[in-house]
CSV table of C-alpha atoms in Angstrom, one decimal:
chain,number,residue,atom,x,y,z
W,26,MET,CA,131.0,-36.6,-60.5
W,27,LEU,CA,134.0,-34.5,-59.9
W,28,PHE,CA,135.6,-34.5,-56.4
W,29,SER,CA,135.6,-30.7,-56.6
W,30,ASP,CA,131.8,-30.8,-56.6
W,31,VAL,CA,131.8,-32.5,-53.2
W,32,VAL,CA,134.4,-30.1,-51.9
W,33,ALA,CA,132.4,-27.1,-53.1
W,34,ALA,CA,129.3,-28.3,-51.4
W,35,SER,CA,131.2,-28.9,-48.2
W,36,ALA,CA,132.5,-25.3,-48.4
W,37,ALA,CA,129.0,-24.0,-48.9
W,38,VAL,CA,127.7,-25.9,-45.9
W,39,ARG,CA,130.6,-24.6,-43.7
W,40,ALA,CA,130.1,-21.0,-44.9
W,41,THR,CA,126.5,-20.6,-43.8
W,42,ARG,CA,124.6,-20.8,-40.5
W,43,SER,CA,121.3,-21.2,-42.3
W,44,ARG,CA,119.9,-24.7,-42.0
W,45,LYS,CA,117.8,-24.2,-45.1
W,46,ALA,CA,120.9,-23.2,-47.1
W,47,LYS,CA,122.8,-26.2,-45.9
W,48,ILE,CA,120.0,-28.6,-46.9
W,49,ALA,CA,119.7,-26.9,-50.3
W,50,ALA,CA,123.5,-27.2,-51.0
W,51,LEU,CA,123.5,-30.9,-50.0
W,52,ALA,CA,120.3,-31.7,-51.9
W,53,GLU,CA,121.7,-30.2,-55.1
W,54,LEU,CA,124.8,-32.4,-54.8
W,55,PHE,CA,122.9,-35.6,-53.9
W,56,ALA,CA,120.5,-35.1,-56.8
W,57,ALA,CA,123.5,-34.9,-59.2
W,58,ALA,CA,125.2,-38.1,-57.8
W,59,SER,CA,124.9,-41.4,-59.5
W,60,GLN,CA,123.7,-44.6,-57.7
W,61,GLU,CA,127.3,-45.7,-57.5
W,62,GLU,CA,128.5,-42.4,-56.0
W,63,ILE,CA,125.7,-41.4,-53.5
W,64,GLY,CA,126.8,-43.6,-50.6
W,65,THR,CA,130.4,-42.4,-50.8
W,66,VAL,CA,129.4,-38.7,-51.1
W,67,VAL,CA,127.0,-38.9,-48.2
W,68,ALA,CA,129.7,-40.6,-46.0
W,69,TRP,CA,132.3,-38.0,-46.9
W,70,LEU,CA,130.0,-35.1,-46.1
W,71,SER,CA,129.3,-36.8,-42.7
W,72,GLY,CA,133.0,-36.8,-42.1
W,73,GLU,CA,133.4,-40.6,-42.6
W,74,LEU,CA,134.8,-43.1,-45.1
W,75,VAL,CA,132.8,-46.0,-46.4
W,76,GLN,CA,135.9,-48.1,-45.9
W,77,GLY,CA,136.2,-47.2,-42.2
W,78,ARG,CA,139.8,-46.9,-41.0
W,79,ILE,CA,142.3,-47.0,-43.8
W,80,GLY,CA,145.6,-46.4,-42.0
W,81,ALA,CA,146.0,-42.8,-43.2
W,82,GLY,CA,145.6,-40.5,-40.2
W,83,TRP,CA,147.3,-37.3,-39.1
W,84,ARG,CA,150.8,-38.7,-38.9
W,85,THR,CA,150.6,-40.1,-42.4
W,86,VAL,CA,149.3,-37.0,-44.1
W,87,ALA,CA,151.2,-34.3,-42.1
W,88,GLY,CA,154.4,-34.9,-44.0
W,89,LEU,CA,152.8,-34.7,-47.5
W,90,GLU,CA,154.1,-31.5,-49.1
W,91,THR,CA,153.0,-31.7,-52.7
W,92,PRO,CA,152.2,-28.7,-54.8
W,93,PRO,CA,148.5,-28.5,-55.6
W,94,ASN,CA,147.1,-29.1,-59.1
W,95,ALA,CA,145.9,-26.0,-60.8
W,96,GLU,CA,142.6,-27.4,-62.2
W,97,PRO,CA,140.2,-29.9,-60.6
W,98,ARG,CA,140.2,-33.2,-62.5
W,99,LEU,CA,139.8,-35.9,-59.8
W,100,THR,CA,136.5,-37.8,-59.7
W,101,VAL,CA,134.6,-39.3,-56.7
W,102,HIS,CA,135.3,-42.7,-58.1
W,103,GLU,CA,139.1,-42.1,-58.4
W,104,VAL,CA,139.4,-40.8,-54.8
W,105,ASP,CA,137.3,-43.6,-53.4
W,106,GLY,CA,139.4,-46.1,-55.3
W,107,VAL,CA,142.6,-44.8,-53.6
W,108,PHE,CA,140.9,-45.1,-50.2
W,109,THR,CA,139.9,-48.7,-51.0
W,110,ALA,CA,143.5,-49.5,-52.2
W,111,LEU,CA,144.9,-48.1,-48.9
W,112,THR,CA,142.5,-50.3,-46.9
W,113,GLY,CA,144.0,-53.4,-48.4
W,114,LEU,CA,147.7,-52.6,-47.6
W,115,SER,CA,149.6,-54.6,-45.1
W,116,GLY,CA,152.9,-56.3,-44.5
W,117,THR,CA,156.3,-55.5,-45.9
W,118,GLY,CA,156.4,-52.4,-48.1
W,119,SER,CA,152.9,-51.3,-47.1
W,120,THR,CA,154.1,-48.0,-45.5
W,121,LEU,CA,156.0,-47.0,-48.7
W,122,ARG,CA,153.1,-48.0,-50.9
W,123,ARG,CA,150.7,-46.0,-48.7
W,124,ARG,CA,152.8,-42.9,-49.0
W,125,GLU,CA,153.1,-43.4,-52.8
W,126,LEU,CA,149.3,-43.6,-53.2
W,127,LEU,CA,148.6,-40.6,-51.0
W,128,THR,CA,151.3,-38.5,-52.7
W,129,ALA,CA,149.8,-39.3,-56.1
W,130,LEU,CA,146.3,-38.4,-54.8
W,131,PHE,CA,147.5,-35.1,-53.3
W,132,THR,CA,149.5,-34.2,-56.3
W,133,ALA,CA,146.4,-34.5,-58.5
W,134,ALA,CA,144.3,-32.5,-56.0
W,135,THR,CA,143.7,-28.7,-56.0
W,136,GLU,CA,144.5,-26.7,-52.9
W,137,ASP,CA,140.9,-26.8,-51.7
W,138,GLU,CA,140.7,-30.5,-52.4
W,139,GLN,CA,143.9,-31.1,-50.5
W,140,SER,CA,142.5,-29.2,-47.5
W,141,PHE,CA,139.3,-31.3,-47.7
W,142,LEU,CA,141.3,-34.6,-47.9
W,143,ILE,CA,143.4,-33.7,-44.8
W,144,ARG,CA,140.3,-32.9,-42.7
W,145,LEU,CA,138.5,-36.0,-43.9
W,146,LEU,CA,141.4,-38.3,-43.3
W,147,THR,CA,142.2,-36.8,-39.8
W,148,GLY,CA,138.6,-36.8,-38.6
W,149,GLU,CA,138.4,-33.0,-38.4
W,150,LEU,CA,135.7,-32.5,-41.1
W,151,ARG,CA,133.4,-30.6,-38.7
W,152,GLN,CA,131.2,-28.6,-41.1
W,153,GLY,CA,127.7,-28.6,-39.7
W,154,ALA,CA,126.5,-31.4,-42.0
W,155,LEU,CA,124.8,-33.1,-39.1
W,156,THR,CA,122.9,-36.3,-39.6
W,157,ALA,CA,119.5,-34.5,-39.4
W,158,VAL,CA,120.6,-32.1,-42.1
W,159,VAL,CA,121.8,-34.9,-44.4
W,160,VAL,CA,118.6,-36.8,-43.9
W,161,GLU,CA,116.5,-33.7,-44.9
W,162,ALA,CA,118.7,-33.1,-47.9
W,163,LEU,CA,118.2,-36.7,-49.0
W,164,ALA,CA,114.5,-36.2,-48.7
W,165,GLN,CA,114.6,-33.0,-50.7
W,166,ALA,CA,116.9,-34.5,-53.4
W,167,THR,CA,114.7,-37.5,-53.9
W,168,GLY,CA,111.2,-36.1,-53.2
W,169,ILE,CA,110.6,-38.7,-50.5
W,170,PRO,CA,108.9,-37.6,-47.3
W,171,VAL,CA,111.5,-36.8,-44.7
W,172,GLU,CA,109.7,-39.0,-42.1
W,173,VAL,CA,110.3,-42.0,-44.4
W,174,VAL,CA,114.0,-41.2,-44.9
W,175,ARG,CA,114.5,-40.6,-41.2
W,176,ARG,CA,112.9,-43.9,-40.1
W,177,ALA,CA,114.9,-45.9,-42.7
W,178,HIS,CA,118.1,-44.3,-41.4
W,179,MET,CA,117.3,-45.1,-37.8
W,180,LEU,CA,116.6,-48.7,-38.6
W,181,SER,CA,119.6,-49.2,-40.9
W,182,GLY,CA,121.9,-47.2,-38.6
W,183,GLN,CA,123.9,-46.1,-41.7
W,184,LEU,CA,123.4,-42.9,-43.7
W,185,PRO,CA,125.2,-44.2,-46.9
W,186,ALA,CA,123.0,-47.3,-47.0
W,187,THR,CA,119.9,-45.2,-46.5
W,188,ALA,CA,121.0,-42.9,-49.3
W,189,VAL,CA,121.7,-45.7,-51.7
W,190,ALA,CA,118.3,-47.2,-51.0
W,191,ALA,CA,116.6,-43.8,-51.5
W,192,LEU,CA,118.3,-43.3,-54.9
W,193,THR,CA,117.9,-46.8,-56.2
W,194,GLY,CA,114.5,-47.8,-54.9
W,195,GLY,CA,112.7,-44.7,-53.7
W,196,ALA,CA,110.2,-44.6,-50.9
W,197,ALA,CA,109.3,-48.3,-51.3
W,198,ALA,CA,112.9,-49.4,-50.7
W,199,LEU,CA,113.1,-47.1,-47.6
W,200,SER,CA,109.8,-48.4,-46.2
W,201,ALA,CA,111.1,-51.9,-46.5
W,202,PHE,CA,113.6,-51.3,-43.7
W,203,ARG,CA,112.8,-53.1,-40.5
W,204,LEU,CA,114.5,-53.7,-37.3
W,205,GLU,CA,116.7,-56.6,-38.2
W,206,VAL,CA,118.3,-58.7,-35.4
W,207,GLY,CA,122.0,-58.6,-36.1
W,208,ARG,CA,122.0,-55.2,-37.7
W,209,PRO,CA,122.6,-52.4,-35.2
W,210,VAL,CA,120.1,-49.6,-34.8
W,211,ALA,CA,121.2,-46.0,-34.3
W,212,PRO,CA,121.0,-45.4,-30.6
W,213,MET,CA,118.5,-43.0,-29.0
W,214,LEU,CA,120.4,-40.1,-27.4
W,215,ALA,CA,119.7,-38.0,-24.3
W,216,SER,CA,119.8,-34.2,-24.0
W,217,PRO,CA,121.7,-32.5,-21.1
W,218,GLY,CA,119.3,-31.5,-18.5
W,219,GLY,CA,119.6,-28.5,-16.2
W,220,SER,CA,118.7,-29.8,-12.8
W,221,LEU,CA,116.7,-32.7,-11.5
W,222,ASP,CA,113.8,-30.5,-10.5
W,223,GLU,CA,113.7,-28.9,-14.0
W,224,ALA,CA,113.6,-32.3,-15.7
W,225,LEU,CA,110.8,-33.5,-13.4
W,226,ALA,CA,108.9,-30.3,-14.0
W,227,GLU,CA,109.2,-30.7,-17.8
W,228,LEU,CA,108.5,-34.4,-18.1
W,229,GLY,CA,105.9,-34.8,-15.3
W,230,PRO,CA,105.6,-37.5,-12.7
W,231,GLN,CA,105.4,-40.5,-15.1
W,232,VAL,CA,109.2,-40.9,-15.5
W,233,SER,CA,111.9,-43.5,-15.0
W,234,VAL,CA,114.9,-42.2,-13.0
W,235,GLU,CA,117.9,-44.3,-13.6
W,236,HIS,CA,121.5,-44.4,-12.5
W,237,LYS,CA,123.7,-42.8,-15.2
W,238,LEU,CA,126.8,-45.0,-15.4
W,239,ASP,CA,130.2,-43.8,-16.7
W,240,GLY,CA,130.4,-46.8,-19.0
W,241,ALA,CA,130.5,-47.5,-22.7
W,242,ARG,CA,127.2,-47.7,-24.6
W,243,ILE,CA,126.5,-51.1,-26.0
W,244,GLN,CA,123.7,-52.7,-28.1
W,245,VAL,CA,123.4,-56.4,-28.0
W,246,HIS,CA,121.5,-58.6,-30.5
W,247,ARG,CA,120.7,-62.3,-30.2
W,248,ASP,CA,119.1,-64.6,-32.8
W,249,GLY,CA,119.0,-68.1,-31.5
W,250,GLU,CA,122.6,-69.1,-30.6
W,251,ARG,CA,124.1,-66.1,-32.5
W,252,VAL,CA,125.1,-63.0,-30.5
W,253,TRP,CA,126.4,-59.6,-31.7
W,254,VAL,CA,127.7,-56.7,-29.5
W,255,PHE,CA,127.9,-53.2,-31.0
W,256,THR,CA,129.3,-49.9,-29.7
W,257,ARG,CA,127.5,-46.5,-29.7
W,258,THR,CA,129.0,-45.9,-33.2
W,259,LEU,CA,127.6,-49.3,-34.4
W,260,ARG,CA,131.1,-50.9,-34.5
W,261,ASP,CA,131.0,-54.7,-34.1
W,262,ILE,CA,133.0,-55.6,-31.0
W,263,THR,CA,131.6,-59.1,-30.5
W,264,ALA,CA,135.1,-60.8,-30.6
W,265,SER,CA,136.4,-58.5,-27.9
W,266,VAL,CA,133.8,-59.1,-25.2
W,267,PRO,CA,133.3,-62.9,-24.8
W,268,GLU,CA,131.9,-62.5,-21.3
W,269,LEU,CA,129.1,-60.3,-22.7
W,270,VAL,CA,128.4,-62.8,-25.5
W,271,GLU,CA,128.2,-65.6,-23.0
W,272,LEU,CA,125.8,-63.7,-20.7
W,273,VAL,CA,123.4,-62.7,-23.6
W,274,ALA,CA,123.5,-66.2,-24.9
W,275,GLY,CA,122.2,-67.4,-21.5
W,276,LEU,CA,119.2,-65.1,-21.4
W,277,ASP,CA,115.8,-66.9,-21.4
W,278,CYS,CA,114.7,-65.9,-24.9
W,279,ALA,CA,115.1,-66.9,-28.5
W,280,GLY,CA,115.8,-63.4,-29.8
W,281,VAL,CA,116.4,-60.0,-28.3
W,282,VAL,CA,117.8,-56.6,-28.9
W,283,LEU,CA,119.0,-54.7,-25.8
W,284,ASP,CA,120.4,-51.3,-25.3
W,285,GLY,CA,122.6,-50.5,-22.3
W,286,GLU,CA,126.0,-49.7,-20.8
W,287,THR,CA,128.9,-51.8,-19.9
W,288,LEU,CA,131.7,-51.0,-17.5
W,289,ALA,CA,134.6,-52.6,-15.6
W,290,LEU,CA,134.3,-52.6,-11.8
W,291,THR,CA,136.8,-52.5,-9.0
W,292,ASP,CA,137.0,-55.3,-6.5
W,293,ALA,CA,134.8,-53.1,-4.3
W,294,GLY,CA,132.1,-53.0,-7.0
W,295,ARG,CA,132.7,-49.3,-8.0
W,296,PRO,CA,133.0,-48.2,-11.6
W,297,ARG,CA,136.6,-48.1,-13.0
W,298,PRO,CA,137.6,-45.1,-15.1
W,299,PHE,CA,135.8,-44.8,-18.5
W,300,GLN,CA,139.0,-45.4,-20.5
W,301,GLU,CA,139.7,-48.7,-18.8
W,302,THR,CA,136.3,-50.0,-20.0
W,303,MET,CA,137.0,-48.7,-23.5
W,304,SER,CA,140.3,-50.4,-23.6
W,305,ARG,CA,138.6,-53.8,-23.5
W,306,PHE,CA,136.8,-53.1,-26.8
W,307,ALA,CA,140.1,-53.7,-28.5
W,308,THR,CA,141.3,-56.6,-26.3
W,309,VAL,CA,140.8,-60.3,-26.7
W,310,GLY,CA,142.5,-63.4,-25.2
W,311,GLU,CA,144.2,-63.5,-21.8
W,312,ASP,CA,143.8,-59.8,-21.0
W,313,ALA,CA,140.0,-60.1,-21.5
W,314,ARG,CA,139.8,-62.3,-18.4
W,315,GLU,CA,141.7,-59.8,-16.3
W,316,LEU,CA,139.3,-56.9,-16.7
W,317,LEU,CA,135.8,-58.3,-16.9
W,318,LEU,CA,132.9,-56.1,-18.2
W,319,HIS,CA,129.5,-56.0,-16.5
W,320,PRO,CA,126.5,-55.1,-18.6
W,321,TYR,CA,123.6,-52.9,-17.3
W,322,PHE,CA,120.7,-52.8,-19.7
W,323,PHE,CA,118.1,-50.0,-19.8
W,324,ASP,CA,116.0,-50.7,-22.9
W,325,CYS,CA,114.6,-53.6,-24.9
W,326,LEU,CA,113.9,-52.9,-28.6
W,327,HIS,CA,112.9,-56.4,-29.7
W,328,LEU,CA,111.9,-59.6,-27.9
W,329,ASP,CA,111.1,-63.0,-29.4
W,330,GLY,CA,110.0,-61.8,-32.8
W,331,VAL,CA,108.2,-58.6,-31.6
W,332,ASP,CA,109.6,-55.2,-32.4
W,333,LEU,CA,109.2,-52.7,-29.5
W,334,ILE,CA,110.8,-49.5,-30.6
W,335,ASP,CA,107.4,-47.8,-31.2
W,336,GLU,CA,106.1,-48.9,-27.9
W,337,PRO,CA,106.2,-46.5,-24.9
W,338,LEU,CA,109.1,-47.0,-22.4
W,339,ARG,CA,106.8,-48.5,-19.8
W,340,VAL,CA,106.1,-51.4,-22.1
W,341,ARG,CA,109.7,-51.7,-23.1
W,342,ARG,CA,110.8,-51.7,-19.5
W,343,ALA,CA,108.4,-54.6,-18.7
W,344,ALA,CA,109.9,-56.6,-21.5
W,345,LEU,CA,113.4,-55.6,-20.3
W,346,ALA,CA,112.7,-56.8,-16.7
W,347,ARG,CA,111.3,-60.1,-18.0
W,348,VAL,CA,114.3,-61.0,-20.2
W,349,ALA,CA,117.3,-59.2,-18.5
W,350,GLY,CA,116.4,-59.6,-14.8
W,351,ALA,CA,119.3,-58.8,-12.6
W,352,HIS,CA,121.2,-57.1,-15.4
W,353,VAL,CA,118.7,-54.2,-15.6
W,354,ILE,CA,120.2,-50.8,-14.7
W,355,PRO,CA,119.0,-49.5,-11.3
W,356,ALA,CA,115.9,-47.3,-11.6
W,357,VAL,CA,113.0,-45.9,-9.7
W,358,ILE,CA,109.6,-45.5,-11.5
W,359,ALA,CA,107.3,-42.5,-11.1
W,360,PRO,CA,109.0,-41.2,-8.0
W,361,ASP,CA,108.0,-38.0,-6.2
W,362,ALA,CA,110.5,-35.1,-6.0
W,363,GLU,CA,111.9,-36.2,-2.7
W,364,ALA,CA,112.4,-39.9,-3.7
W,365,ALA,CA,114.0,-38.8,-7.0
W,366,ALA,CA,116.4,-36.5,-5.2
W,367,GLU,CA,117.4,-39.3,-2.8
W,368,TYR,CA,117.9,-41.6,-5.7
W,369,TYR,CA,120.2,-39.0,-7.4
W,370,ASP,CA,122.3,-38.7,-4.2
W,371,ASP,CA,122.5,-42.5,-4.1
W,372,ALA,CA,123.7,-42.7,-7.7
W,373,LEU,CA,126.5,-40.2,-6.9
W,374,ALA,CA,127.4,-42.0,-3.7
W,375,VAL,CA,128.1,-45.3,-5.4
W,376,GLY,CA,130.4,-43.7,-8.0
W,377,ASN,CA,128.0,-43.1,-10.9
W,378,GLU,CA,127.8,-39.9,-13.0
W,379,GLY,CA,124.3,-38.9,-12.0
W,380,VAL,CA,120.9,-40.0,-13.3
W,381,MET,CA,118.8,-40.2,-16.5
W,382,VAL,CA,115.2,-39.0,-16.4
W,383,LYS,CA,113.1,-40.6,-19.1
W,384,ALA,CA,109.4,-40.1,-20.0
W,385,LEU,CA,107.6,-43.4,-19.6
W,386,ASP,CA,105.2,-42.7,-22.5
W,387,ALA,CA,108.0,-42.0,-25.1
W,388,PRO,CA,108.8,-44.4,-27.9
W,389,TYR,CA,112.4,-45.3,-28.7
W,390,ALA,CA,113.5,-42.4,-31.1
W,391,ALA,CA,116.5,-44.2,-32.6
W,392,GLY,CA,119.3,-42.0,-33.7
W,393,ARG,CA,117.8,-38.8,-32.3
W,394,ARG,CA,118.4,-36.6,-29.3
W,395,GLY,CA,115.3,-35.4,-27.6
W,396,LYS,CA,113.9,-34.1,-24.3
W,397,ALA,CA,112.2,-37.4,-23.6
W,398,TRP,CA,115.6,-38.5,-22.2
W,399,GLN,CA,117.5,-36.1,-20.0
W,400,LYS,CA,120.9,-36.6,-18.3
W,401,ILE,CA,121.4,-34.9,-15.0
W,402,LYS,CA,124.8,-34.8,-13.5
W,403,PRO,CA,127.1,-32.4,-11.6
W,404,ALA,CA,129.7,-30.7,-13.7
W,405,HIS,CA,133.4,-30.3,-12.7
W,406,THR,CA,135.1,-27.0,-13.2
W,407,LEU,CA,138.8,-26.1,-13.6
W,408,ASP,CA,140.7,-22.9,-14.0
W,409,LEU,CA,143.2,-23.5,-16.9
W,410,LEU,CA,145.7,-21.6,-18.9
W,411,VAL,CA,145.1,-20.8,-22.6
W,412,ILE,CA,148.3,-21.5,-24.4
W,413,GLY,CA,147.1,-21.4,-28.0
W,414,ALA,CA,144.1,-21.1,-30.3
W,415,GLU,CA,143.2,-22.2,-33.8
W,416,TRP,CA,141.7,-20.1,-36.6
W,417,GLY,CA,138.1,-21.0,-37.0
W,418,TYR,CA,136.2,-21.9,-40.2
W,419,GLY,CA,132.6,-21.8,-41.3
W,420,ARG,CA,130.8,-19.1,-39.3
W,421,ARG,CA,134.0,-18.7,-37.2
W,422,THR,CA,136.2,-17.9,-40.2
W,423,GLY,CA,138.4,-14.9,-39.2
W,424,PHE,CA,138.1,-15.6,-35.5
W,425,LEU,CA,140.5,-17.4,-33.1
W,426,SER,CA,138.4,-20.3,-31.8
W,427,ASN,CA,139.6,-23.7,-30.7
W,428,LEU,CA,141.5,-23.2,-27.4
W,429,HIS,CA,144.6,-25.1,-26.4
W,430,LEU,CA,144.2,-25.7,-22.6
W,431,ALA,CA,146.9,-26.4,-20.0
W,432,ALA,CA,147.2,-27.0,-16.3
W,433,ARG,CA,150.1,-25.8,-14.2
W,434,ASP,CA,153.0,-28.0,-13.3
W,435,PRO,CA,153.3,-27.5,-9.5
W,436,GLU,CA,157.0,-28.1,-9.5
W,437,THR,CA,158.1,-25.9,-12.4
W,438,GLY,CA,155.1,-23.6,-12.9
W,439,GLU,CA,155.2,-24.5,-16.6
W,440,PRO,CA,152.0,-25.2,-18.5
W,441,VAL,CA,151.1,-28.9,-19.2
W,442,MET,CA,148.6,-29.3,-22.1
W,443,VAL,CA,145.5,-31.3,-21.2
W,444,GLY,CA,143.0,-30.7,-24.1
W,445,LYS,CA,141.3,-28.4,-26.6
W,446,THR,CA,137.8,-27.0,-26.8
W,447,PHE,CA,135.7,-24.6,-28.9
W,448,LYS,CA,132.5,-25.3,-27.0
W,449,GLY,CA,130.8,-22.5,-25.0
W,450,LEU,CA,132.4,-19.7,-27.0
W,451,THR,CA,129.9,-17.0,-27.7
W,452,ASP,CA,130.3,-14.5,-30.5
W,453,GLU,CA,131.3,-11.9,-28.0
W,454,LEU,CA,134.1,-14.1,-26.6
W,455,LEU,CA,135.3,-15.0,-30.2
W,456,ARG,CA,135.6,-11.3,-30.9
W,457,TRP,CA,137.4,-10.6,-27.6
W,458,GLN,CA,139.8,-13.5,-28.1
W,459,THR,CA,140.7,-12.5,-31.6
W,460,ALA,CA,141.6,-9.0,-30.5
W,461,GLU,CA,143.3,-10.0,-27.2
W,462,PHE,CA,145.3,-13.1,-28.1
W,463,PRO,CA,147.8,-11.4,-30.5
W,464,ARG,CA,149.0,-9.4,-27.5
W,465,HIS,CA,150.2,-12.6,-25.9
W,466,GLN,CA,151.4,-14.4,-29.0
W,467,THR,CA,154.8,-16.1,-29.1
W,468,HIS,CA,154.6,-17.6,-32.6
W,469,THR,CA,152.2,-19.0,-35.2
W,470,ASP,CA,152.2,-21.8,-37.7
W,471,GLY,CA,149.4,-20.3,-39.8
W,472,HIS,CA,146.8,-22.6,-38.5
W,473,ALA,CA,147.2,-21.8,-34.8
W,474,VAL,CA,148.5,-19.0,-32.7
W,475,PHE,CA,150.6,-19.9,-29.6
W,476,LEU,CA,150.4,-17.8,-26.5
W,477,ARG,CA,152.4,-17.1,-23.4
W,478,PRO,CA,150.5,-18.7,-20.5
W,479,ARG,CA,149.0,-15.6,-19.1
W,480,LEU,CA,145.2,-16.0,-19.5
W,481,VAL,CA,143.1,-18.0,-17.2
W,482,VAL,CA,139.8,-19.5,-18.3
W,483,GLU,CA,137.2,-21.4,-16.3
W,484,ILE,CA,136.2,-24.7,-18.0
W,485,ALA,CA,133.3,-27.0,-17.2
W,486,LEU,CA,133.9,-30.7,-18.0
W,487,ASP,CA,132.4,-34.1,-17.4
W,488,GLY,CA,135.7,-35.6,-16.2
W,489,VAL,CA,139.1,-36.6,-17.5
W,490,GLN,CA,140.5,-39.8,-19.0
W,491,THR,CA,144.0,-41.3,-19.4
W,492,SER,CA,145.5,-40.2,-22.7
W,493,THR,CA,148.9,-40.4,-24.5
W,494,ARG,CA,148.0,-37.5,-26.7
W,495,TYR,CA,148.9,-34.9,-24.2
W,496,PRO,CA,152.1,-34.6,-22.1
W,497,GLY,CA,150.2,-34.6,-18.8
W,498,GLY,CA,148.9,-38.1,-19.5
W,499,VAL,CA,145.3,-37.1,-19.2
W,500,ALA,CA,142.7,-35.4,-21.4
W,501,LEU,CA,139.6,-33.4,-20.6
W,502,ARG,CA,136.2,-35.0,-21.4
W,503,PHE,CA,133.5,-32.7,-22.9
W,504,ALA,CA,135.2,-29.5,-21.9
W,505,ARG,CA,133.3,-26.2,-22.5
W,506,VAL,CA,134.2,-22.6,-21.7
W,507,LEU,CA,132.3,-20.9,-18.9
W,508,ARG,CA,134.1,-17.6,-18.6
W,509,TYR,CA,137.6,-16.0,-18.5
W,510,ARG,CA,139.0,-15.2,-15.1
W,511,PRO,CA,140.8,-11.9,-15.3
W,512,ASP,CA,140.8,-11.9,-11.4
W,513,LYS,CA,143.2,-14.8,-11.4
W,514,GLU,CA,146.9,-14.8,-12.0
W,515,PRO,CA,148.5,-17.7,-14.0
W,516,GLU,CA,150.0,-19.0,-10.7
W,517,GLN,CA,146.4,-19.5,-9.5
W,518,ALA,CA,145.4,-21.9,-12.3
W,519,ASP,CA,144.8,-25.5,-11.3
W,520,THR,CA,147.7,-27.9,-11.3
W,521,ILE,CA,148.1,-31.0,-13.3
W,522,ASP,CA,147.7,-32.9,-10.1
W,523,ALA,CA,144.2,-31.5,-9.6
W,524,VAL,CA,143.3,-32.5,-13.2
W,525,ARG,CA,144.5,-36.0,-12.7
W,526,ALA,CA,142.6,-36.3,-9.4
W,527,LEU,CA,139.3,-35.8,-11.3
W,528,GLY,CA,140.2,-39.0,-13.2
W,529,ILE,CA,140.6,-40.9,-10.0
W,530,ALA,CA,137.4,-39.5,-8.6
W,531,SER,CA,135.4,-40.4,-11.7
């Protein structure tokens, strides 16, 4: 298969808002892929590499200025071979060799292929080919019922592996997937809820209301004396968290799969900032003992040879309490509205983000986001300066979209960049921005338009975290646009001190 076929399918997906059209474009590509190509193609269209990290990020590709090839000639196999070669590079001379390989690849690529490669390698391949769409396209391409493909994916946790099984073994191969201790399962996800009252009204009285921690999602597996710890993205971090391994190894069971959160605590027992917990995932040795992680489990997917993912939450919670004991996340079961509200206030008082409201009769929908789990938490808001915007693609082609956001330096009044967002932008706002922003433009690099700091926008966010990416030393978490504030002058925008204070508070 030519690499250009993948690029063309990607462009077709980005260019349409129709879910049916996206599925059709992907299904046609998947049907044309060979058994050796399908896993790679599926990974790329999901914005991932089958090799994982290959040491070729933005800094590496930004300086590549090679003229594009006129005609497409690269194959999927050739491009994937370069990625594999990059993965194996290390030591003296590896930087030069990496640049040589990438230069040769980009020289052989057309302009569209170069653009795709840049977005794939820099993690910016946002094209609407979401997991659910890829799953449905695989079903359509192979003629296998979508429910079979979906369940195989949630149990394997890997779309490429699911695709390979579908193409090589059909429905029988997919039906053979089982929860396997030691192989991570795609985690069940929660939907943002409106308010606590709304969540209770929708789910009814038979719910579990749990503290929502600002921690890192973990999934732990144990088979006899062997223990694994995985992240939300199913990355194996067992070697980085010896205290979690020791704790799970000491549970009173022979085998278990638990879902939960882990976080670092202050001496007073309050949660440390999210980024401090995440820093431990790459730390071993002496530093690991200086910032210990504490697990809080909220689900049990398997216990002593019995799979529980299809059981209702009330059954899974009983198993969880039996095996995890004191390490179960705080929760109140089937509370009335008053008790639930009090519990929500208690969660905030001890430094947690809010609460999770979960239906007690719901199974574990691995890899899916549904209303059976709803997260309820207060949102922070900031008035920030818009200092730039990037030209959109897909349905936003021709519109200025992704906003560059800055707080105000209280000493100099100069803008200090703290993040970007395209979330919350309605079609009306996109049209307004595209007409208004050129009036404030200072310069452009073709990809982005940079603005004088005159426009104030109100942003909702979940918090901030320490970051070396932006000059202010912090970055916004899950920022989304609420509205522009024409009633506010730039001098009334929030300061960088106010932004940093949210990190301390959270």
